[in-house]
């Protein structure tokens, strides 16, 4: 597996310089604002995918040298449908039995209800899949009309189920609970 310049992170010293898989840094992309609501990273055969919530959700596809190859945007529901304006809160890339997907959570302004979670199937390049009319394929997972904070998402080992967990309650409005579906 010799190469003149190490390009793979495979646990081998491919260029025989005495350093196994040297680390490096690369500027992946610039942000519109300094605030990002959640980062998620997932490696596939097509590259390394990064999702971030920042005025919508962006999905970046990087090569193994962390060079940006493509980017896609998942628009928020209130820009597409008659849904009250909210705030994107968290996004996570997941492997499902049907391929790559993005789960993202929104809430009302100032962390107010409702807390909603959606699953968006992605193609192999990280772009949202669309239906026959060109509409974004999106599946509602949670419509919690109560308070919800700090959502986290994961899939089952088989990739056939998605779990969304969040906490409720504040000092001003107990009880404190962990909710999930």
XYZ file of N, CA, C and O in Angstrom, residues 44-156:
452
model
N -18.887 7.660 4.450
C -19.463 6.631 3.585
C -18.459 6.341 2.474
O -17.400 6.968 2.411
N -18.811 5.432 1.581
C -17.944 5.139 0.442
C -17.837 6.324 -0.505
O -16.884 6.437 -1.267
N -18.817 7.235 -0.482
C -18.806 8.392 -1.370
C -18.024 9.575 -0.799
O -17.812 10.553 -1.486
N -17.659 9.526 0.455
C -16.905 10.617 1.053
C -17.262 10.811 2.507
O -17.903 9.973 3.130
N -16.841 11.934 3.040
C -17.143 12.299 4.420
C -18.220 13.376 4.352
O -18.056 14.392 3.673
N -19.324 13.141 5.038
C -20.435 14.084 5.020
C -20.478 14.832 6.337
O -20.267 14.260 7.404
N -20.745 16.129 6.244
C -20.881 16.983 7.428
C -22.205 17.715 7.285
O -22.487 18.299 6.245
N -23.024 17.667 8.339
C -24.244 18.481 8.328
C -24.100 19.538 9.406
O -23.474 19.315 10.436
N -24.675 20.700 9.125
C -24.660 21.776 10.103
C -25.928 22.594 9.968
O -26.443 22.784 8.874
N -26.459 23.007 11.126
C -27.639 23.864 11.155
C -27.173 25.299 11.252
O -26.507 25.665 12.212
N -27.498 26.080 10.241
C -27.093 27.477 10.204
C -27.999 28.138 9.162
O -27.705 28.084 7.983
N -29.129 28.703 9.594
C -30.129 29.252 8.669
C -30.592 28.177 7.690
O -30.521 28.333 6.491
N -31.027 27.075 8.196
C -31.339 25.888 7.402
C -30.276 24.857 7.699
O -29.402 25.069 8.534
N -30.346 23.736 7.029
C -29.347 22.698 7.238
C -28.557 22.531 5.950
O -29.132 22.379 4.877
N -27.240 22.587 6.070
C -26.367 22.335 4.927
C -25.707 20.985 5.110
O -25.294 20.626 6.208
N -25.611 20.240 4.012
C -24.918 18.954 4.013
C -23.737 19.100 3.063
O -23.914 19.393 1.881
N -22.533 18.934 3.592
C -21.307 19.068 2.816
C -20.735 17.685 2.545
O -20.713 16.836 3.435
N -20.261 17.465 1.322
C -19.562 16.220 0.996
C -18.097 16.548 0.773
O -17.750 17.386 -0.065
N -17.236 15.911 1.563
C -15.799 16.152 1.512
C -15.086 14.903 1.028
O -15.585 13.790 1.220
N -13.911 15.076 0.433
C -13.107 13.903 0.110
C -12.255 13.557 1.333
O -12.354 14.206 2.377
N -11.383 12.558 1.208
C -10.602 12.128 2.367
C -9.567 13.152 2.803
O -9.031 13.053 3.900
N -9.283 14.139 1.968
C -8.385 15.229 2.362
C -9.150 16.414 2.930
O -8.598 17.501 3.072
N -10.427 16.223 3.223
C -11.310 17.245 3.780
C -11.486 18.438 2.852
O -11.650 19.568 3.297
N -11.456 18.180 1.563
C -11.702 19.214 0.567
C -13.165 19.127 0.160
O -13.670 18.041 -0.153
N -13.840 20.255 0.173
C -15.251 20.309 -0.167
C -15.457 19.935 -1.627
O -14.861 20.527 -2.518
N -16.299 18.928 -1.867
C -16.617 18.509 -3.227
C -18.009 18.933 -3.654
O -18.253 19.162 -4.825
N -18.932 19.007 -2.704
C -20.299 19.356 -3.053
C -21.015 19.801 -1.778
O -20.601 19.466 -0.676
N -22.085 20.557 -1.948
C -22.894 21.004 -0.812
C -24.350 21.002 -1.234
O -24.681 21.264 -2.389
N -25.210 20.672 -0.295
C -26.652 20.675 -0.536
C -27.317 21.377 0.642
O -26.766 21.428 1.738
N -28.494 21.912 0.407
C -29.248 22.609 1.450
C -30.588 21.917 1.634
O -31.244 21.558 0.664
N -30.956 21.720 2.884
C -32.299 21.244 3.221
C -33.029 22.454 3.781
O -32.696 22.953 4.850
N -33.998 22.931 3.030
C -34.712 24.133 3.466
C -35.647 23.801 4.617
O -36.157 22.689 4.732
N -35.878 24.764 5.458
C -36.740 24.570 6.616
C -38.213 24.579 6.207
O -38.581 25.211 5.219
N -39.053 23.886 6.976
C -40.472 23.761 6.605
C -41.171 25.091 6.392
O -42.009 25.208 5.505
N -40.841 26.104 7.192
C -41.564 27.374 7.082
C -41.221 28.122 5.805
O -41.913 29.053 5.443
N -40.166 27.719 5.109
C -39.889 28.333 3.814
C -40.585 27.583 2.684
O -40.630 28.065 1.562
N -41.130 26.403 2.976
C -41.759 25.576 1.946
C -43.255 25.403 2.118
O -43.962 25.165 1.161
N -43.729 25.448 3.354
C -45.138 25.153 3.620
C -45.706 26.173 4.597
O -44.998 27.005 5.121
N -46.964 25.996 4.867
C -47.644 26.872 5.824
C -47.400 26.358 7.241
O -48.271 25.775 7.870
N -46.185 26.550 7.723
C -45.798 26.119 9.066
C -45.290 27.353 9.793
O -44.570 28.160 9.200
N -45.665 27.534 11.062
C -45.179 28.714 11.789
C -43.649 28.794 11.777
O -42.967 27.777 11.802
N -43.145 29.989 11.713
C -41.700 30.194 11.693
C -41.093 29.605 12.956
O -41.626 29.745 14.049
N -39.998 28.940 12.785
C -39.307 28.321 13.901
C -37.818 28.546 13.778
O -37.355 29.402 13.039
N -37.070 27.728 14.490
C -35.626 27.815 14.514
C -35.083 26.406 14.361
O -35.529 25.488 15.056
N -34.120 26.219 13.446
C -33.458 24.931 13.340
C -32.587 24.723 14.562
O -31.858 25.613 14.961
N -32.661 23.566 15.174
C -31.947 23.377 16.415
C -30.825 22.359 16.335
O -29.744 22.596 16.812
N -31.081 21.204 15.753
C -30.062 20.168 15.702
C -30.264 19.361 14.439
O -31.383 19.232 13.956
N -29.183 18.835 13.908
C -29.260 17.980 12.731
C -28.242 16.862 12.893
O -27.164 17.070 13.448
N -28.613 15.690 12.421
C -27.705 14.546 12.520
C -27.827 13.698 11.272
O -28.929 13.405 10.825
N -26.676 13.311 10.723
C -26.635 12.385 9.607
C -26.713 10.968 10.146
O -26.051 10.645 11.144
N -27.505 10.129 9.499
C -27.701 8.760 9.944
C -27.616 7.797 8.771
O -27.957 8.158 7.643
N -27.200 6.567 9.066
C -27.304 5.483 8.091
C -28.611 4.756 8.373
O -28.852 4.338 9.498
N -29.417 4.610 7.351
C -30.652 3.840 7.500
C -30.575 2.647 6.563
O -29.669 2.565 5.718
N -31.525 1.748 6.681
C -31.520 0.598 5.787
C -31.734 1.019 4.339
O -31.421 0.264 3.421
N -32.253 2.224 4.118
C -32.462 2.732 2.768
C -31.375 3.699 2.320
O -31.499 4.329 1.278
N -30.317 3.863 3.118
C -29.217 4.749 2.746
C -29.074 5.920 3.698
O -29.620 5.939 4.801
N -28.351 6.912 3.254
C -28.054 8.102 4.046
C -29.318 8.915 4.285
O -30.168 9.030 3.403
N -29.445 9.470 5.491
C -30.595 10.324 5.816
C -30.142 11.401 6.793
O -29.120 11.269 7.462
N -30.922 12.449 6.845
C -30.709 13.537 7.784
C -31.930 13.628 8.672
O -33.062 13.611 8.184
N -31.714 13.701 9.974
C -32.804 13.984 10.911
C -32.507 15.348 11.496
O -31.390 15.616 11.936
N -33.496 16.237 11.472
C -33.283 17.547 12.061
C -34.472 17.914 12.936
O -35.571 17.408 12.769
N -34.200 18.778 13.900
C -35.201 19.184 14.879
C -35.342 20.699 14.818
O -34.362 21.420 14.668
N -36.572 21.164 14.936
C -36.844 22.596 15.014
C -37.672 22.863 16.264
O -38.281 21.962 16.838
N -37.692 24.104 16.677
C -38.558 24.527 17.778
C -39.013 25.945 17.474
O -38.535 26.590 16.539
N -39.930 26.428 18.275
C -40.388 27.798 18.108
C -39.328 28.780 18.568
O -38.335 28.402 19.193
N -39.511 30.059 18.264
C -38.554 31.076 18.710
C -38.347 31.022 20.226
O -39.248 30.681 20.977
N -37.138 31.302 20.667
C -36.760 31.312 22.094
C -37.007 29.962 22.762
O -37.439 29.891 23.913
N -36.726 28.892 22.048
C -36.879 27.519 22.565
C -38.308 27.193 22.993
O -38.532 26.346 23.841
N -39.265 27.850 22.400
C -40.671 27.606 22.735
C -41.211 26.436 21.928
O -40.689 26.098 20.878
N -42.322 25.841 22.403
C -42.972 24.776 21.645
C -43.483 25.310 20.315
O -43.679 26.520 20.176
N -43.706 24.426 19.372
C -43.532 22.974 19.441
C -42.109 22.556 19.075
O -41.390 23.296 18.409
N -41.753 21.359 19.510
C -40.513 20.729 19.089
C -40.905 19.724 18.011
O -41.787 18.895 18.228
N -40.289 19.834 16.838
C -40.618 18.942 15.728
C -39.340 18.309 15.187
O -38.304 18.969 15.125
N -39.437 17.055 14.798
C -38.310 16.359 14.179
C -38.763 15.784 12.843
O -39.896 15.330 12.703
N -37.853 15.841 11.867
C -38.127 15.383 10.513
C -36.980 14.499 10.032
O -35.827 14.726 10.381
N -37.292 13.531 9.188
C -36.291 12.707 8.522
C -36.332 13.031 7.032
O -37.401 13.029 6.429
N -35.158 13.322 6.463
C -35.037 13.626 5.037
C -34.077 12.607 4.427
O -32.884 12.607 4.759
N -34.561 11.719 3.545
C -33.650 10.793 2.866
C -32.717 11.568 1.937
O -33.132 12.524 1.266
N -31.445 11.162 1.905
C -30.446 11.806 1.059
C -29.936 10.809 0.022
O -29.886 9.602 0.283
N -29.536 11.314 -1.143
C -28.940 10.430 -2.140
C -27.473 10.186 -1.782
O -26.969 10.713 -0.783
N -26.772 9.414 -2.598
C -25.383 9.056 -2.306
C -24.452 10.261 -2.293
O -23.364 10.201 -1.726
N -24.871 11.380 -2.890
C -24.053 12.585 -2.911
C -24.396 13.549 -1.776
O -23.818 14.616 -1.669
N -25.386 13.195 -0.952
C -25.768 14.036 0.184
C -26.865 15.035 -0.110
O -27.185 15.867 0.730
N -27.452 14.964 -1.294
C -28.552 15.875 -1.641
C -29.885 15.272 -1.228
O -30.073 14.054 -1.312
N -30.828 16.111 -0.789
C -32.144 15.603 -0.408
C -32.836 14.952 -1.606
O -32.778 15.454 -2.726
N -33.483 13.820 -1.353
C -34.265 13.165 -2.399
C -35.562 13.938 -2.600
O -36.082 14.553 -1.673
N -36.054 13.896 -3.812
C -37.292 14.600 -4.131
C -38.329 13.621 -4.663
O -37.991 12.534 -5.156
N -39.589 14.035 -4.566
C -40.703 13.235 -5.045
C -40.963 13.476 -6.517
O -40.231 14.229 -7.183
N -42.038 12.882 -7.046
C -42.334 12.985 -8.475
C -42.597 14.408 -8.954
O -42.366 14.729 -10.115
N -43.069 15.280 -8.067
C -43.340 16.672 -8.436
C -42.163 17.591 -8.111
O -42.294 18.812 -8.161
N -41.023 17.016 -7.718
C -39.856 17.820 -7.368
C -39.854 18.310 -5.932
O -38.963 19.031 -5.523
N -40.843 17.896 -5.143
C -40.933 18.327 -3.748
C -39.943 17.545 -2.889
O -39.604 16.407 -3.182
N -39.476 18.166 -1.837
C -38.562 17.541 -0.898
C -39.261 16.382 -0.203
O -40.368 16.528 0.314
N -38.622 15.210 -0.195
C -39.157 14.088 0.579
C -38.773 14.319 2.035
O -37.599 14.485 2.352
N -39.766 14.336 2.879
C -39.537 14.637 4.293
C -40.602 13.910 5.100
O -41.780 13.939 4.747
N -40.169 13.260 6.168
C -41.092 12.489 6.977
C -41.098 13.018 8.402
O -40.065 13.000 9.071
N -42.247 13.520 8.877
C -42.323 13.999 10.266
C -42.140 12.835 11.240
O -42.743 11.783 11.065
N -41.296 13.024 12.241
C -41.066 12.008 13.260
C -41.669 12.395 14.601
O -42.155 11.548 15.334
N -41.580 13.677 14.945
C -42.041 14.155 16.249
C -42.781 15.468 16.055
O -42.325 16.331 15.312
N -43.919 15.597 16.730
C -44.618 16.883 16.818
C -45.023 17.044 18.283
O -46.133 16.724 18.678
N -44.070 17.505 19.084
C -44.244 17.628 20.530
C -44.686 19.049 20.836
O -43.943 19.994 20.605
N -45.888 19.197 21.334
C -46.430 20.529 21.586
C -45.968 21.115 22.920
O -46.261 22.257 23.230
N -45.230 20.325 23.683
C -44.688 20.825 24.939
C -43.283 21.370 24.743
O -42.770 21.453 23.636
N -42.674 21.700 25.843
C -41.330 22.247 25.840
C -40.328 21.147 25.495
O -40.501 19.999 25.887
N -39.279 21.475 24.785
C -38.258 20.483 24.467
C -36.923 21.133 24.201
O -36.830 22.129 23.509
N -35.871 20.555 24.790
C -34.523 21.095 24.632
C -33.534 19.959 24.411
O -33.775 18.829 24.775
N -32.387 20.317 23.844
C -31.241 19.412 23.679
C -31.607 18.084 23.026
O -31.304 17.029 23.548
N -32.231 18.106 21.859
C -32.592 16.844 21.212
C -31.370 16.093 20.700
O -30.373 16.700 20.314
N -31.455 14.770 20.731
C -30.420 13.892 20.186
C -31.121 12.818 19.373
O -32.219 12.386 19.711
N -30.453 12.345 18.300
C -31.048 11.369 17.419
C -30.061 10.243 17.137
O -28.856 10.463 17.123
N -30.597 9.032 16.892
C -29.768 7.876 16.532
C -30.645 6.866 15.815
O -31.877 6.936 15.883
N -29.998 5.917 15.131
C -30.744 4.824 14.514
C -30.461 3.539 15.273
O -29.475 3.430 15.999
N -31.327 2.558 15.048
C -31.100 1.225 15.594
C -29.933 0.589 14.839
O -29.564 1.052 13.753
